[in-house]
JSON list of C-alpha atoms in Angstrom, two decimals:
[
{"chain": "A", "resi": 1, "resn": "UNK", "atom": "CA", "xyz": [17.29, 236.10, 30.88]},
{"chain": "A", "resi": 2, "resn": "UNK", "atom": "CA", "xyz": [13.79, 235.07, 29.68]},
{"chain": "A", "resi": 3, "resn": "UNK", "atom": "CA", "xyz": [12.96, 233.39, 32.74]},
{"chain": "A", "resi": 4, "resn": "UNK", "atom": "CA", "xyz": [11.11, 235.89, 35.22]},
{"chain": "A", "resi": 5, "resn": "UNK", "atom": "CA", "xyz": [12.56, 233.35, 37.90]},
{"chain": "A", "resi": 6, "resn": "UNK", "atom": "CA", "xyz": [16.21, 234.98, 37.78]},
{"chain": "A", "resi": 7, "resn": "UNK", "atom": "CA", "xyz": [14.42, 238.54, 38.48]},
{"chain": "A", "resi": 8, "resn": "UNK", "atom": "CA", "xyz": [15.26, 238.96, 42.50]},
{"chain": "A", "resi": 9, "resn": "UNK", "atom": "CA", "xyz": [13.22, 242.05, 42.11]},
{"chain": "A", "resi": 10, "resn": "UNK", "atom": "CA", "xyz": [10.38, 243.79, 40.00]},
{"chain": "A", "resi": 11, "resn": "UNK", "atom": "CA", "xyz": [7.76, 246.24, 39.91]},
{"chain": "A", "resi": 12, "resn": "UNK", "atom": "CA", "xyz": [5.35, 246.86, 37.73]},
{"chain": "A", "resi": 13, "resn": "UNK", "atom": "CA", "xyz": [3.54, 250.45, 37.99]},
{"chain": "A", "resi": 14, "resn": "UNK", "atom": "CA", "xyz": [1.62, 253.33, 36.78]},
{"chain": "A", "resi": 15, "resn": "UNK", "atom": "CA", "xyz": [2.49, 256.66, 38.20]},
{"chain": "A", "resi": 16, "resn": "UNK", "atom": "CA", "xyz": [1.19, 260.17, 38.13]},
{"chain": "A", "resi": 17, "resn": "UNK", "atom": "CA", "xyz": [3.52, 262.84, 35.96]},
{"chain": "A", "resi": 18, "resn": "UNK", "atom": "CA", "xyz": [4.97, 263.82, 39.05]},
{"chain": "A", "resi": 19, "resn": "UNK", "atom": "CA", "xyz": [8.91, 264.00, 39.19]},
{"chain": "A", "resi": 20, "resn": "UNK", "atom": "CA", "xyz": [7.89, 263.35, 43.51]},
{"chain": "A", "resi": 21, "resn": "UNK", "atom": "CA", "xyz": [6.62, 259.54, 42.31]},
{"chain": "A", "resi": 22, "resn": "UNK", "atom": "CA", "xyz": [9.59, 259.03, 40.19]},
{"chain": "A", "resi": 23, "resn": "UNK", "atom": "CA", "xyz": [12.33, 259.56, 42.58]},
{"chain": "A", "resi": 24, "resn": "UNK", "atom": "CA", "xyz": [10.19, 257.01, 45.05]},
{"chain": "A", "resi": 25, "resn": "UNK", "atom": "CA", "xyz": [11.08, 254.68, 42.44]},
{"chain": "A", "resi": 26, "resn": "UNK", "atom": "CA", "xyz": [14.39, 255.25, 41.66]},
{"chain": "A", "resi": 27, "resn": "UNK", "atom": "CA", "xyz": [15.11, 255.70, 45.36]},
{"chain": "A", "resi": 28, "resn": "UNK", "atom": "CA", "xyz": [13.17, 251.78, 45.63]},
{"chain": "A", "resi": 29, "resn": "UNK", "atom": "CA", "xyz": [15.72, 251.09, 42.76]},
{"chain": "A", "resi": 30, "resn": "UNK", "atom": "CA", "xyz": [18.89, 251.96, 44.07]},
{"chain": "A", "resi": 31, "resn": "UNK", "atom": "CA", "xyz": [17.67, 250.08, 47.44]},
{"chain": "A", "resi": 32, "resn": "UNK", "atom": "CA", "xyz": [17.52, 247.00, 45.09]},
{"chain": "A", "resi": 33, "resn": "UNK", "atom": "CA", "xyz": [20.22, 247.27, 43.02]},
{"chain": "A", "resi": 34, "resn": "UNK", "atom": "CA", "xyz": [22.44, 247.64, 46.19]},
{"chain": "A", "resi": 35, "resn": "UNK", "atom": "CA", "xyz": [20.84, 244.18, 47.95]},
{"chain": "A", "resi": 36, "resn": "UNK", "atom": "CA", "xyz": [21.79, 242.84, 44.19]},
{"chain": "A", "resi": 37, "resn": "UNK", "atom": "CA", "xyz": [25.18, 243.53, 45.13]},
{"chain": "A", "resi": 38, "resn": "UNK", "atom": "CA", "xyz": [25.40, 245.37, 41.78]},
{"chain": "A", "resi": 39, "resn": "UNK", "atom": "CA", "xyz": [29.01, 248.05, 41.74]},
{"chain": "A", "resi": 40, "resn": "UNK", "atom": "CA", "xyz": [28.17, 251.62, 42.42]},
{"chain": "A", "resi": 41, "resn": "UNK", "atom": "CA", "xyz": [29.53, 252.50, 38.91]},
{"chain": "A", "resi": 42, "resn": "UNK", "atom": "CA", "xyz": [26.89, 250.73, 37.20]},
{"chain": "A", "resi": 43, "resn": "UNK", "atom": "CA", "xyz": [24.12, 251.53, 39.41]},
{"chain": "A", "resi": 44, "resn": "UNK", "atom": "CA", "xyz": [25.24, 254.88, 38.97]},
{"chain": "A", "resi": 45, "resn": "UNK", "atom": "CA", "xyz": [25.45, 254.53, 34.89]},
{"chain": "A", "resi": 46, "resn": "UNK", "atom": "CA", "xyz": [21.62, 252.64, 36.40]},
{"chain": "A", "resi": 47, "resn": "UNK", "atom": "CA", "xyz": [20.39, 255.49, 38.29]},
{"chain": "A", "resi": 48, "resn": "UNK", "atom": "CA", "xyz": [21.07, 258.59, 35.58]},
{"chain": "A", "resi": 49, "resn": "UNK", "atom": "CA", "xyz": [19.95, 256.57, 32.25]},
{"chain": "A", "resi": 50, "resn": "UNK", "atom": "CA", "xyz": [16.28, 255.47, 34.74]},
{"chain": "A", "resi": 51, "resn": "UNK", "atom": "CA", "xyz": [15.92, 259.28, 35.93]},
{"chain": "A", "resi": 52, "resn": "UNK", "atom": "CA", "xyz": [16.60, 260.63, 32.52]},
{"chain": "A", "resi": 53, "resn": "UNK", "atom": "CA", "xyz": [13.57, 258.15, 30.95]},
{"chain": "A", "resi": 54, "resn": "UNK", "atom": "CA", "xyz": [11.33, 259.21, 33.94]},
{"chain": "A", "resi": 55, "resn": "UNK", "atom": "CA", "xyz": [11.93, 262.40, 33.93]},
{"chain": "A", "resi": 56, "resn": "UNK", "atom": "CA", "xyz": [11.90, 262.44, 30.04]},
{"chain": "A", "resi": 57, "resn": "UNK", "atom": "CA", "xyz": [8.55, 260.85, 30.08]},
{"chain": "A", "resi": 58, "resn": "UNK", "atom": "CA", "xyz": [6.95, 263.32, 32.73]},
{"chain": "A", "resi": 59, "resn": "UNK", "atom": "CA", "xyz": [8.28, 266.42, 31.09]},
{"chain": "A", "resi": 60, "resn": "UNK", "atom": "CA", "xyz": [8.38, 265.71, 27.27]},
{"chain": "A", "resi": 61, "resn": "UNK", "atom": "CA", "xyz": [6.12, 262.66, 26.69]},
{"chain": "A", "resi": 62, "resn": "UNK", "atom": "CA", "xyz": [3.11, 263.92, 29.34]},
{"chain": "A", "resi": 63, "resn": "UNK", "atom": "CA", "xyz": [3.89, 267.21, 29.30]},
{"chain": "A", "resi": 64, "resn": "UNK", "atom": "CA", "xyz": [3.72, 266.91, 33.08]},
{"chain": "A", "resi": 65, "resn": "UNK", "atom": "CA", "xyz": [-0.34, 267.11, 32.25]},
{"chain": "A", "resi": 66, "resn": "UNK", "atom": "CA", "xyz": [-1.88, 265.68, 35.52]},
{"chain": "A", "resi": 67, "resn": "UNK", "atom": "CA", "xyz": [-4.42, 263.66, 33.95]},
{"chain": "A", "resi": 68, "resn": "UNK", "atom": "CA", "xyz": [-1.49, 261.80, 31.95]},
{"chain": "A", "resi": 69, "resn": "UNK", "atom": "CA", "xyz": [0.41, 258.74, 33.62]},
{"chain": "A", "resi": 70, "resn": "UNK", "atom": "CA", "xyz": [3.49, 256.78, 32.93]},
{"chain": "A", "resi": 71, "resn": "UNK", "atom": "CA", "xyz": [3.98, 252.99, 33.16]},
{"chain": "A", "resi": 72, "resn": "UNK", "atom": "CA", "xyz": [7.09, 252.01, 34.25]},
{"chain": "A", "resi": 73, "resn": "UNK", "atom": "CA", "xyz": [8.29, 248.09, 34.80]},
{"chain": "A", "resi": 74, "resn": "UNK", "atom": "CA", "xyz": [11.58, 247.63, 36.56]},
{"chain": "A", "resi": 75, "resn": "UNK", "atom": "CA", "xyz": [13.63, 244.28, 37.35]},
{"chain": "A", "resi": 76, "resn": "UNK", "atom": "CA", "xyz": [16.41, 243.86, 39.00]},
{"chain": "A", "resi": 77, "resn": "UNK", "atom": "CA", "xyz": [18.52, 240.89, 38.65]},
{"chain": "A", "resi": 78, "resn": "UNK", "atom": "CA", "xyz": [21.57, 239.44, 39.62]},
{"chain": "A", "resi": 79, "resn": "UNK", "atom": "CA", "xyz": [23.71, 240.21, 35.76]},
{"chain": "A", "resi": 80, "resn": "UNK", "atom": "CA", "xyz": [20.81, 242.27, 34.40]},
{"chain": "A", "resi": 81, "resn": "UNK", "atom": "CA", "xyz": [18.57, 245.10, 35.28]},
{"chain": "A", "resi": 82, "resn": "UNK", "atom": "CA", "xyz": [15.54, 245.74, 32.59]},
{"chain": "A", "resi": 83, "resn": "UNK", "atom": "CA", "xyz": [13.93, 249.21, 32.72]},
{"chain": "A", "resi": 84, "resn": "UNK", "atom": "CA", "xyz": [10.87, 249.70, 30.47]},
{"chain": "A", "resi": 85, "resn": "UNK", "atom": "CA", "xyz": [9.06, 253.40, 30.83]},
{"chain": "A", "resi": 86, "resn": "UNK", "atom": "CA", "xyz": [6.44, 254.21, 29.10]},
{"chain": "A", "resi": 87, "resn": "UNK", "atom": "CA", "xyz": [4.23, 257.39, 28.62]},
{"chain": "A", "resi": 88, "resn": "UNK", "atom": "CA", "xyz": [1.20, 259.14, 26.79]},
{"chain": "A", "resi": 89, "resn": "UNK", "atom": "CA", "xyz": [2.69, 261.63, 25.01]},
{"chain": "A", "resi": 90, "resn": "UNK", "atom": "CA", "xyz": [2.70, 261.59, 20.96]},
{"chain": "A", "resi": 91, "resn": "UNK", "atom": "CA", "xyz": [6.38, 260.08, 21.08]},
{"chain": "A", "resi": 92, "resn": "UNK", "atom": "CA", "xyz": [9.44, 261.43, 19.02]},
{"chain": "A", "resi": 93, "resn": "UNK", "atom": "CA", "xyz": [11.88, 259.78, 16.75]},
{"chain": "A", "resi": 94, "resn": "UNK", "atom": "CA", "xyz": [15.44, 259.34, 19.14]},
{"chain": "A", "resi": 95, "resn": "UNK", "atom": "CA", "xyz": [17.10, 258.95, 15.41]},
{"chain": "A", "resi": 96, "resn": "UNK", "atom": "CA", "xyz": [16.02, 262.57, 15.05]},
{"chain": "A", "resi": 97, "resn": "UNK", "atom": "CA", "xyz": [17.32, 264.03, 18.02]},
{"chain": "A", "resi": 98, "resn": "UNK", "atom": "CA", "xyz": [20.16, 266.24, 17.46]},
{"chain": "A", "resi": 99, "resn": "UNK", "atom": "CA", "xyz": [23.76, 264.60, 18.65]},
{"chain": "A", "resi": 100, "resn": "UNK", "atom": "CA", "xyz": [24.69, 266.79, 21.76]},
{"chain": "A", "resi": 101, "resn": "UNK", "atom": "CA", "xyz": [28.77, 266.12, 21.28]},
{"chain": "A", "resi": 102, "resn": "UNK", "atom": "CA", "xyz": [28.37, 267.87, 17.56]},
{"chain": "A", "resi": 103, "resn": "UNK", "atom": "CA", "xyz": [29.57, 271.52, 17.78]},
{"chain": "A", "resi": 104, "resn": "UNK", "atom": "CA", "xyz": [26.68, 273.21, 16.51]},
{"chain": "A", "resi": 105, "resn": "UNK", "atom": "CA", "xyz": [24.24, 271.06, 18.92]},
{"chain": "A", "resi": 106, "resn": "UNK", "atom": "CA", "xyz": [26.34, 271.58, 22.09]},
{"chain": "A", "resi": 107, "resn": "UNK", "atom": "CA", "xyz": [23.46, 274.21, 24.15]},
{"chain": "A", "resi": 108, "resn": "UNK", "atom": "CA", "xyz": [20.74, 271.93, 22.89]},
{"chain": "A", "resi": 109, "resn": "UNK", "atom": "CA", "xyz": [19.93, 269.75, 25.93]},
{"chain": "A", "resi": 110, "resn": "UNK", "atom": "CA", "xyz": [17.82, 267.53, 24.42]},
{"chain": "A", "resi": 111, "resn": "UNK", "atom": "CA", "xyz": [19.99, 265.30, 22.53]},
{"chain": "A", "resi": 112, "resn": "UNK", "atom": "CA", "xyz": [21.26, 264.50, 26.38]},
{"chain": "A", "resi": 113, "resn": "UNK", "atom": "CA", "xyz": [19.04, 262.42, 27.39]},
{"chain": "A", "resi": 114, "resn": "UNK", "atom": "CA", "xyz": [19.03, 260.17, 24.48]},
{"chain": "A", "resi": 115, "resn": "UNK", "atom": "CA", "xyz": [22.65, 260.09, 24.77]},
{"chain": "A", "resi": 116, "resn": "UNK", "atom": "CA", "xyz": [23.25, 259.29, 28.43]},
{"chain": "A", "resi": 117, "resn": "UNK", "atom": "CA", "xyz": [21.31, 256.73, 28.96]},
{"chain": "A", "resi": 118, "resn": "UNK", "atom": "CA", "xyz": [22.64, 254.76, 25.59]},
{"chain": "A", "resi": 119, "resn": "UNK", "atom": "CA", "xyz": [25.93, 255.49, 26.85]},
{"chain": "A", "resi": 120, "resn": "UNK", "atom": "CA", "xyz": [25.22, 253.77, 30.81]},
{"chain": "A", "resi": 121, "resn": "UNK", "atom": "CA", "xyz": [23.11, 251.27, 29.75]},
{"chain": "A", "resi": 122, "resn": "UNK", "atom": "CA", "xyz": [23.94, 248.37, 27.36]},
{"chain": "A", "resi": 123, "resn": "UNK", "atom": "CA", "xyz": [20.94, 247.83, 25.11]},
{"chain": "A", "resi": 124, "resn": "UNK", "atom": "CA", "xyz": [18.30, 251.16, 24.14]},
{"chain": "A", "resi": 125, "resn": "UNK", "atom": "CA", "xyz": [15.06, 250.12, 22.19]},
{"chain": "A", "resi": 126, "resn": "UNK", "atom": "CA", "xyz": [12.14, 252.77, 21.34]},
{"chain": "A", "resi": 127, "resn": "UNK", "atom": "CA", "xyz": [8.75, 252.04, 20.11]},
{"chain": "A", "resi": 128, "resn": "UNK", "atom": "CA", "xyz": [7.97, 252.90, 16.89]},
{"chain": "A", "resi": 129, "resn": "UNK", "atom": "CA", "xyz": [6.21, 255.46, 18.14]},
{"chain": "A", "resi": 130, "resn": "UNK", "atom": "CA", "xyz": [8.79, 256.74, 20.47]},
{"chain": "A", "resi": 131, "resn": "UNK", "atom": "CA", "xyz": [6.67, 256.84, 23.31]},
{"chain": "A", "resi": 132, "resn": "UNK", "atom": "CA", "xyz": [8.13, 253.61, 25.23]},
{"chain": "A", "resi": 133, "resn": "UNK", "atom": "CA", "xyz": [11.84, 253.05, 26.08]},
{"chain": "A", "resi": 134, "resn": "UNK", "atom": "CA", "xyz": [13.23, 249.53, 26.61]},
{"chain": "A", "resi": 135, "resn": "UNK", "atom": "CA", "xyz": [16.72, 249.72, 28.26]},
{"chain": "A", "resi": 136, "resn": "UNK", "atom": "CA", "xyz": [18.59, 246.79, 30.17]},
{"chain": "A", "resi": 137, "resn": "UNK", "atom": "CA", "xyz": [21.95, 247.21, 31.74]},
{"chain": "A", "resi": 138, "resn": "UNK", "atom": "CA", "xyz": [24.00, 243.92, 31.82]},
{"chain": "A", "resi": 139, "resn": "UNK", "atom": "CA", "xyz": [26.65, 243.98, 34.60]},
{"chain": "A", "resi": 140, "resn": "UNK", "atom": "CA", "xyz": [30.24, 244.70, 34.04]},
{"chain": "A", "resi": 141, "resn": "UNK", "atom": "CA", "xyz": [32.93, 242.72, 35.36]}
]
């Protein structure tokens, strides 16, 4: 879906690191995804993988540091929803992020994340830098 005319819905912003902004967002999100006509299973899958980027981004890219923002483009189609969050943190490596569903790593909560939203959405690209997640759910039949 190259074409930004199949997008019913889009926003393009840069918030403060405050979880408060976020939720306006995903709450906007939700709103849109439901006027999609998108299932509530996979604007559910939708709704955890975008909170867990936002929320990683605030807390673990920004540090929630006040002078920090995040940039966050959304779209909403009819088949696809893109997601693209961005922050100004140094960035990690998600390949180095210990896998939550091994024994050893089961109190670590940090592997989570990582792990939910590959598992809801159905494409996951980082930066090289790891400070920028590209995620786009394509909708299931």
């Amino acid at each position: 879906m190259g074409d930004d005319n199949n997008w019913l819905w889009s926003t393009v912003e840069t918030i403060p690191s405050d979880t408060g902004e976020g939720q306006r967002l995903i709450k906007e999100l939700l709103t849109q995804l439901e006027l999609a006509e998108w299932a509530s299973h996979d604007s559910f899958g939708i709704h955890l993988a975008a909170e867990e980027a936002i929320v990683n981004a605030i807390k673990h890219g920004n540090k929630q540091d006040p002078n920090k923002s995040v940039h966050v483009d959304i779209r909403v189609g009819k088949q696809e929803v893109m997601i693209h969050i961005t922050d100004e943190g140094p960035g990690f490596n998600p390949e180095a992020v210990p896998d939550p569903t091994l024994d050893e790593n089961l109190d670590v909560p940090s592997g989570r994340g990582v792990m939910l939203i590959k598992a809801y959405m159905t494409d996951v690209q980082y930066n090289e830098q790891g400070n920028s997640v590209r995620m786009t759910k394509t909708k299931s039949n």
